[in-house]
Short mmCIF file of C-alpha atoms in Angstrom, two decimals:
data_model
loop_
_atom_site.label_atom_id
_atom_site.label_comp_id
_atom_site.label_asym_id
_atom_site.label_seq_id
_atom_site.Cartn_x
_atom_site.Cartn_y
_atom_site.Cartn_z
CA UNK T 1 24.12 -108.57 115.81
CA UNK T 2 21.29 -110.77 116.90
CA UNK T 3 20.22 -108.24 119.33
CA UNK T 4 19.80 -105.39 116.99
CA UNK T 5 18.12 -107.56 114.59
CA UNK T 6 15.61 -108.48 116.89
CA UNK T 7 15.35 -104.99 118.45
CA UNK T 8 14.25 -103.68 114.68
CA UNK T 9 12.07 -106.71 113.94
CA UNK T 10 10.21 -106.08 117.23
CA UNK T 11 9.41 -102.38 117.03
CA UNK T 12 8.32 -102.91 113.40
CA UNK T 13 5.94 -106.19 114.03
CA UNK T 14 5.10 -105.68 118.47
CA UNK T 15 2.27 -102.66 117.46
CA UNK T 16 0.81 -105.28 115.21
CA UNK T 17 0.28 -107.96 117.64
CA UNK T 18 3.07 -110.02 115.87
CA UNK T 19 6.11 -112.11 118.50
CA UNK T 20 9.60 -112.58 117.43
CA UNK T 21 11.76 -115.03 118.75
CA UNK T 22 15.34 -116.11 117.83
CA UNK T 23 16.63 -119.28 117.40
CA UNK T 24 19.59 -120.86 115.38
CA UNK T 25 18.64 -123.15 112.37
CA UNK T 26 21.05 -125.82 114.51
CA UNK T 27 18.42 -126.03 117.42
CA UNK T 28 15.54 -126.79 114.71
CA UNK T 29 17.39 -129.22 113.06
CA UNK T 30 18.79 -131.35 116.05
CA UNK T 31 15.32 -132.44 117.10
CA UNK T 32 14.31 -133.59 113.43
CA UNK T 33 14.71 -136.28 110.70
CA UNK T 34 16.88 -135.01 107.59
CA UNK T 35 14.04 -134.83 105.65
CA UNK T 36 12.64 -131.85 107.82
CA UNK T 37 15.36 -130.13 107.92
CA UNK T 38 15.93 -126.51 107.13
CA UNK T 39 18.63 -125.86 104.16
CA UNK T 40 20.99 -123.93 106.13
CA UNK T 41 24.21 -124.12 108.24
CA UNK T 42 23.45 -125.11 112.02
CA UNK T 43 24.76 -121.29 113.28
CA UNK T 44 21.99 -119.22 110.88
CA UNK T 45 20.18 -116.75 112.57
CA UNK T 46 16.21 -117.36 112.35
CA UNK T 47 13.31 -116.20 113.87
CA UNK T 48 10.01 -117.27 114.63
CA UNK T 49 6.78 -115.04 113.80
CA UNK T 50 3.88 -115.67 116.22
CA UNK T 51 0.21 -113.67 116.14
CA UNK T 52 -1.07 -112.81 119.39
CA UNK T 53 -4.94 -112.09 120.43
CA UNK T 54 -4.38 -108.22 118.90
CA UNK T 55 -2.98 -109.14 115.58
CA UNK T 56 -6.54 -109.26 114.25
CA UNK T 57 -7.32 -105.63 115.50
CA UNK T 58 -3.64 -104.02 114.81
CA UNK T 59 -2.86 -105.47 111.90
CA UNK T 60 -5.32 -107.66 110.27
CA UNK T 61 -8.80 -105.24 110.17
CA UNK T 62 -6.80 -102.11 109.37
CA UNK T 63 -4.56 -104.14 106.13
CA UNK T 64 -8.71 -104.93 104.70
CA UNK T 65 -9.50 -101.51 105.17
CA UNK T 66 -7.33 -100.42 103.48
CA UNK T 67 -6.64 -103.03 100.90
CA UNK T 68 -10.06 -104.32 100.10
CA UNK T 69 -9.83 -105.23 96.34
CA UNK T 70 -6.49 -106.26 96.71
CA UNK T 71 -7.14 -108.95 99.07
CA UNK T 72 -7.03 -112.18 96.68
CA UNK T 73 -6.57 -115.11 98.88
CA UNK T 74 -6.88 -115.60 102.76
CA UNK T 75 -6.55 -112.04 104.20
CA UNK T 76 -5.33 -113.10 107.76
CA UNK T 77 -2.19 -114.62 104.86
CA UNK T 78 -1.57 -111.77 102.85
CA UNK T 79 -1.94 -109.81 105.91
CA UNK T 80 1.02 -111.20 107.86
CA UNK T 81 2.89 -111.54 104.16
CA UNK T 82 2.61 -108.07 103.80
CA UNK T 83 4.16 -106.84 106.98
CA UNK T 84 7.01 -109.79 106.97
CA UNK T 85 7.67 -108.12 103.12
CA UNK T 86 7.81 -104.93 104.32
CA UNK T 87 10.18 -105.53 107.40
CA UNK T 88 12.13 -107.25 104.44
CA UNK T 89 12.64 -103.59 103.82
CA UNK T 90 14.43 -102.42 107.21
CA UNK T 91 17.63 -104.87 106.23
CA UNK T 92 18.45 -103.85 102.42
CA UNK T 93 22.06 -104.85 103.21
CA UNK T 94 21.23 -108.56 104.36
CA UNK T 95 19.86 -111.21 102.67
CA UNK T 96 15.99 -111.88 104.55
CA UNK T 97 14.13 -115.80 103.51
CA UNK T 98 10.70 -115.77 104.49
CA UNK T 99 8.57 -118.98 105.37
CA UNK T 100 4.73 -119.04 105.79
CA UNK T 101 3.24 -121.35 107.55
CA UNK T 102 1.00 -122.35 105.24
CA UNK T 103 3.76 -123.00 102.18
CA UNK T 104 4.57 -126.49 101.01
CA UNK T 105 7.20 -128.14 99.31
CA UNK T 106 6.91 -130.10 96.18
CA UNK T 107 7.24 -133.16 98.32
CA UNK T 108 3.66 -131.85 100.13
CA UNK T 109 5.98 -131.46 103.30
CA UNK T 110 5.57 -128.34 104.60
CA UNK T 111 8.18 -126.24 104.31
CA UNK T 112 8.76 -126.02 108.60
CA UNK T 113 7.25 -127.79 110.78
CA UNK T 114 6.04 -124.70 113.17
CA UNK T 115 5.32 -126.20 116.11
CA UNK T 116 8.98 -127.45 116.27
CA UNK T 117 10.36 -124.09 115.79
CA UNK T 118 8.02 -122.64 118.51
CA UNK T 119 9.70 -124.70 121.16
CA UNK T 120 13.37 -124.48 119.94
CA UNK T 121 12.79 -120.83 119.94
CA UNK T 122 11.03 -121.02 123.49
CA UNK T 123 8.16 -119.35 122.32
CA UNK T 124 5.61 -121.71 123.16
CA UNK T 125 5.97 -125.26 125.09
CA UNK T 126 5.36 -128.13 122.05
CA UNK T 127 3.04 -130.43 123.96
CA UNK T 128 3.27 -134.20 122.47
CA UNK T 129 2.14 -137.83 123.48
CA UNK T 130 5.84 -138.16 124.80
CA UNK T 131 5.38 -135.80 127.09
CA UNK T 132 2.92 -138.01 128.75
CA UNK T 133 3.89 -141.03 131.24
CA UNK T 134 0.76 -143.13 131.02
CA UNK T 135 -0.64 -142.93 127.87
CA UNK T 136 -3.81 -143.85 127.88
CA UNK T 137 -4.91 -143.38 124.26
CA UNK T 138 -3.57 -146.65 122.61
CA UNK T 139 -3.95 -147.33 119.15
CA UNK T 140 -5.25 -143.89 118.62
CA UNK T 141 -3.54 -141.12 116.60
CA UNK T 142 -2.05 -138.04 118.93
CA UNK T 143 -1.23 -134.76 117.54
CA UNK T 144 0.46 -132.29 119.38
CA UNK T 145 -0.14 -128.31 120.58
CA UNK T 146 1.93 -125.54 121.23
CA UNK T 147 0.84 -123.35 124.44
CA UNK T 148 2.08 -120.15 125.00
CA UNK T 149 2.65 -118.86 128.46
CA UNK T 150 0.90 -115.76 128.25
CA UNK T 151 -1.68 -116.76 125.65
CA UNK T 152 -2.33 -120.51 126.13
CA UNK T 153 -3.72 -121.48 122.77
CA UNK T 154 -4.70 -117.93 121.28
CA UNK T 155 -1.99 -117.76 119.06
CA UNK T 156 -0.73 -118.82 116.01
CA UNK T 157 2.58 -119.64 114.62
CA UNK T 158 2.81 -117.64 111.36
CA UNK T 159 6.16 -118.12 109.60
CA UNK T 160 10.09 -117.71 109.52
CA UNK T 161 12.60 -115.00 109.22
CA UNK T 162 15.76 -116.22 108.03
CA UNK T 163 18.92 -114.06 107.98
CA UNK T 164 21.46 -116.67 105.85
CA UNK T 165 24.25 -114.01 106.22
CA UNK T 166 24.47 -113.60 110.00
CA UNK T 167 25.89 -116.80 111.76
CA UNK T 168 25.22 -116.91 115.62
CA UNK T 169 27.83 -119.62 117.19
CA UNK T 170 27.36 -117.65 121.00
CA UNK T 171 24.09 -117.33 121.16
CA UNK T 172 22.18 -119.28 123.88
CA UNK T 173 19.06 -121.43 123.82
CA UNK T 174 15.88 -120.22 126.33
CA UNK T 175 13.43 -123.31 127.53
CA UNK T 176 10.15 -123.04 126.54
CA UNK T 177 7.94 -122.61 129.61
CA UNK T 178 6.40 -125.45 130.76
CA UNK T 179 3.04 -124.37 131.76
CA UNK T 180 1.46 -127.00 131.57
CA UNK T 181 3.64 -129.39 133.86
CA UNK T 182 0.91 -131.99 135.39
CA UNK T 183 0.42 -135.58 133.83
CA UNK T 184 -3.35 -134.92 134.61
CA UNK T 185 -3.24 -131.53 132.67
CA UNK T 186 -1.03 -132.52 129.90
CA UNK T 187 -3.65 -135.32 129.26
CA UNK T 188 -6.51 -133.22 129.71
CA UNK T 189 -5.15 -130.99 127.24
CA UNK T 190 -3.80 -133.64 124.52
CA UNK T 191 -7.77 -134.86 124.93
CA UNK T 192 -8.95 -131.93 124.57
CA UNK T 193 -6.89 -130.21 121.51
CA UNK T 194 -7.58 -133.95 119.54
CA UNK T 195 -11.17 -134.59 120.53
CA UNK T 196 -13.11 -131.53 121.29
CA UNK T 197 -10.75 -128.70 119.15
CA UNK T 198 -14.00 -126.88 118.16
CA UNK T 199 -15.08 -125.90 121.60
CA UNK T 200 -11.27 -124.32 121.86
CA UNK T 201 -10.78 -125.34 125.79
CA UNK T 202 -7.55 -126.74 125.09
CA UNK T 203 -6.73 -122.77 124.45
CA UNK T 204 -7.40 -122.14 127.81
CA UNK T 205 -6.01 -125.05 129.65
CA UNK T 206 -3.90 -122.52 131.72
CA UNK T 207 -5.09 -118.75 132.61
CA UNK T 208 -4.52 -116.46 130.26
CA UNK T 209 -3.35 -113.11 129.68
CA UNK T 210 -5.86 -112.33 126.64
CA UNK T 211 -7.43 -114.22 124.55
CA UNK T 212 -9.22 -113.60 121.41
CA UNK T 213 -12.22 -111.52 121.02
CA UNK T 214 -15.86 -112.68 120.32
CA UNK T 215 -15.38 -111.47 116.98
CA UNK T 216 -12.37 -112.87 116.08
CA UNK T 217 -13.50 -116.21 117.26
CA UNK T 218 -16.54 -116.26 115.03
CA UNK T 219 -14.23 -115.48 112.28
CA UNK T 220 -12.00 -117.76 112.61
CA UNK T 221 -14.57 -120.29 113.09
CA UNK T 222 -16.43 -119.37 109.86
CA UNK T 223 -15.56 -121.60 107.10
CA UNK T 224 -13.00 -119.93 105.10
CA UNK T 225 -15.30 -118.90 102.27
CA UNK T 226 -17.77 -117.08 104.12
CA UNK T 227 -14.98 -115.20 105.87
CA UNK T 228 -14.81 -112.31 103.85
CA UNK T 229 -18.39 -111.12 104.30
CA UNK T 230 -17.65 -111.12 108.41
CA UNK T 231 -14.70 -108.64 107.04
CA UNK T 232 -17.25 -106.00 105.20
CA UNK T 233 -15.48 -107.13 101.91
CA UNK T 234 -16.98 -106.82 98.65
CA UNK T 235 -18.89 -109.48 96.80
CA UNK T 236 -16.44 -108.89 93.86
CA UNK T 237 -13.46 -109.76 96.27
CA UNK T 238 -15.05 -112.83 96.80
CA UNK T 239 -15.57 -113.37 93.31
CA UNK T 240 -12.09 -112.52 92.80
CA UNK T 241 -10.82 -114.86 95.26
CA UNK T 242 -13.03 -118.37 94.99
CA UNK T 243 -13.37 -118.02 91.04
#
């Protein structure tokens, strides 16, 4: 079952520069406090939605074409909650739940903790202070970063598919790959993903396969309001939106 489900979730979201990878709810919620966890028995199939360099090409520049007006909030958002809506569609006998990245629960926790799911999925290696042996940041806060193998840090973890009614007990859990496996690079990149995040090196702490283009990297570092414009949208989507 697992197989087929991912075989249709891939052929729909692959020509949009969207990953899929499969993990049960069980993995996710082994490596996290209660409070984190996701409301659903340990053998639940899920996936987890990535977008790769192309997404902004495939999927992203031909949705504003052809939305424009339409587009009320962040369009890169109700780009990839469009498609994930749609795919919806392809399993009308099976219950779907969908989690964005960007949704929060009443508590202000967010409703997955992305990174986490990444790695149980062994989509992308989740990089953290532990994974360092001589920490040599102290008192200082550390945040993690997901790298992807192919990728490095062009990417983005973009939500959940949950399938409630398919239970998984056989299926097996893939490792992450650890491509970034010296202390001195691990560091390098913990330093450089906290520190200097702007100048996006940390994204290419290991060679990469593609990365994003010029254009989506001015985008993307264009304060959110101003983003539209770079997208050829109307003025009165912008009104629409920031009112």
């Amino acid at each position: 079952m697992e197989r087929r489900v991912a075989e249709q979730l891939r052929s729909a979201l692959s020509p949009l520069g969207l990953e899929v990878h499969a993990f049960k709810v069980g993995w996710y919620n082994a490596v996290l406090q209660p409070g984190f966890h996701l409301p659903y028995p340990d053998d639940t199939l899920a996936f987890v939605v990535l977008s790769t360099p192309s997404m902004f090409d495939k999927a992203l520049k031909p949705f504003v074409k052809k939305e424009r007006l339409r587009i009320i909030r962040d369009p890169v958002d109700q780009c990839v909650a469009h498609h994930l809506s749609r795919v919806k569609e392809k399993f009308p006998d099976q219950r779907v739940d969908v989690m964005f990245d960007y949704e929060m629960l009443p508590s202000r926790k967010p409703k997955f903790l992305a990174q986490t799911a990444a790695h149980v999925a062994g989509a992308a290696y989740y990089y953290q202070r532990k994974d360092v042996k001589l920490d040599p940041w102290g008192k200082k806060k550390i945040f993690g970063v997901c790298i992807h193998p192919k990728y490095g840090g062009w990417f983005a973890i973009r939500g959940l598919l949950l399938f409630p009614d398919i239970q998984v007990p056989f299926l097996e859990q893939p490792a992450p790959v650890d491509c970034v496996s010296t202390e001195k690079k691990r560091i390098e990149l913990l330093e450089q993903f906290n520190f200097h995040w702007q100048d996006c090196r940390y994204r290419d702490i290991i060679e990469v396969k593609e990365r994003y283009s010029e254009e989506q990297k001015a985008y993307f570092a264009t304060p959110p309001a101003e983003r539209f414009r770079l997208l050829g949208l109307s003025q009165e989507a912008q009104r629409i939106t920031f009112h």
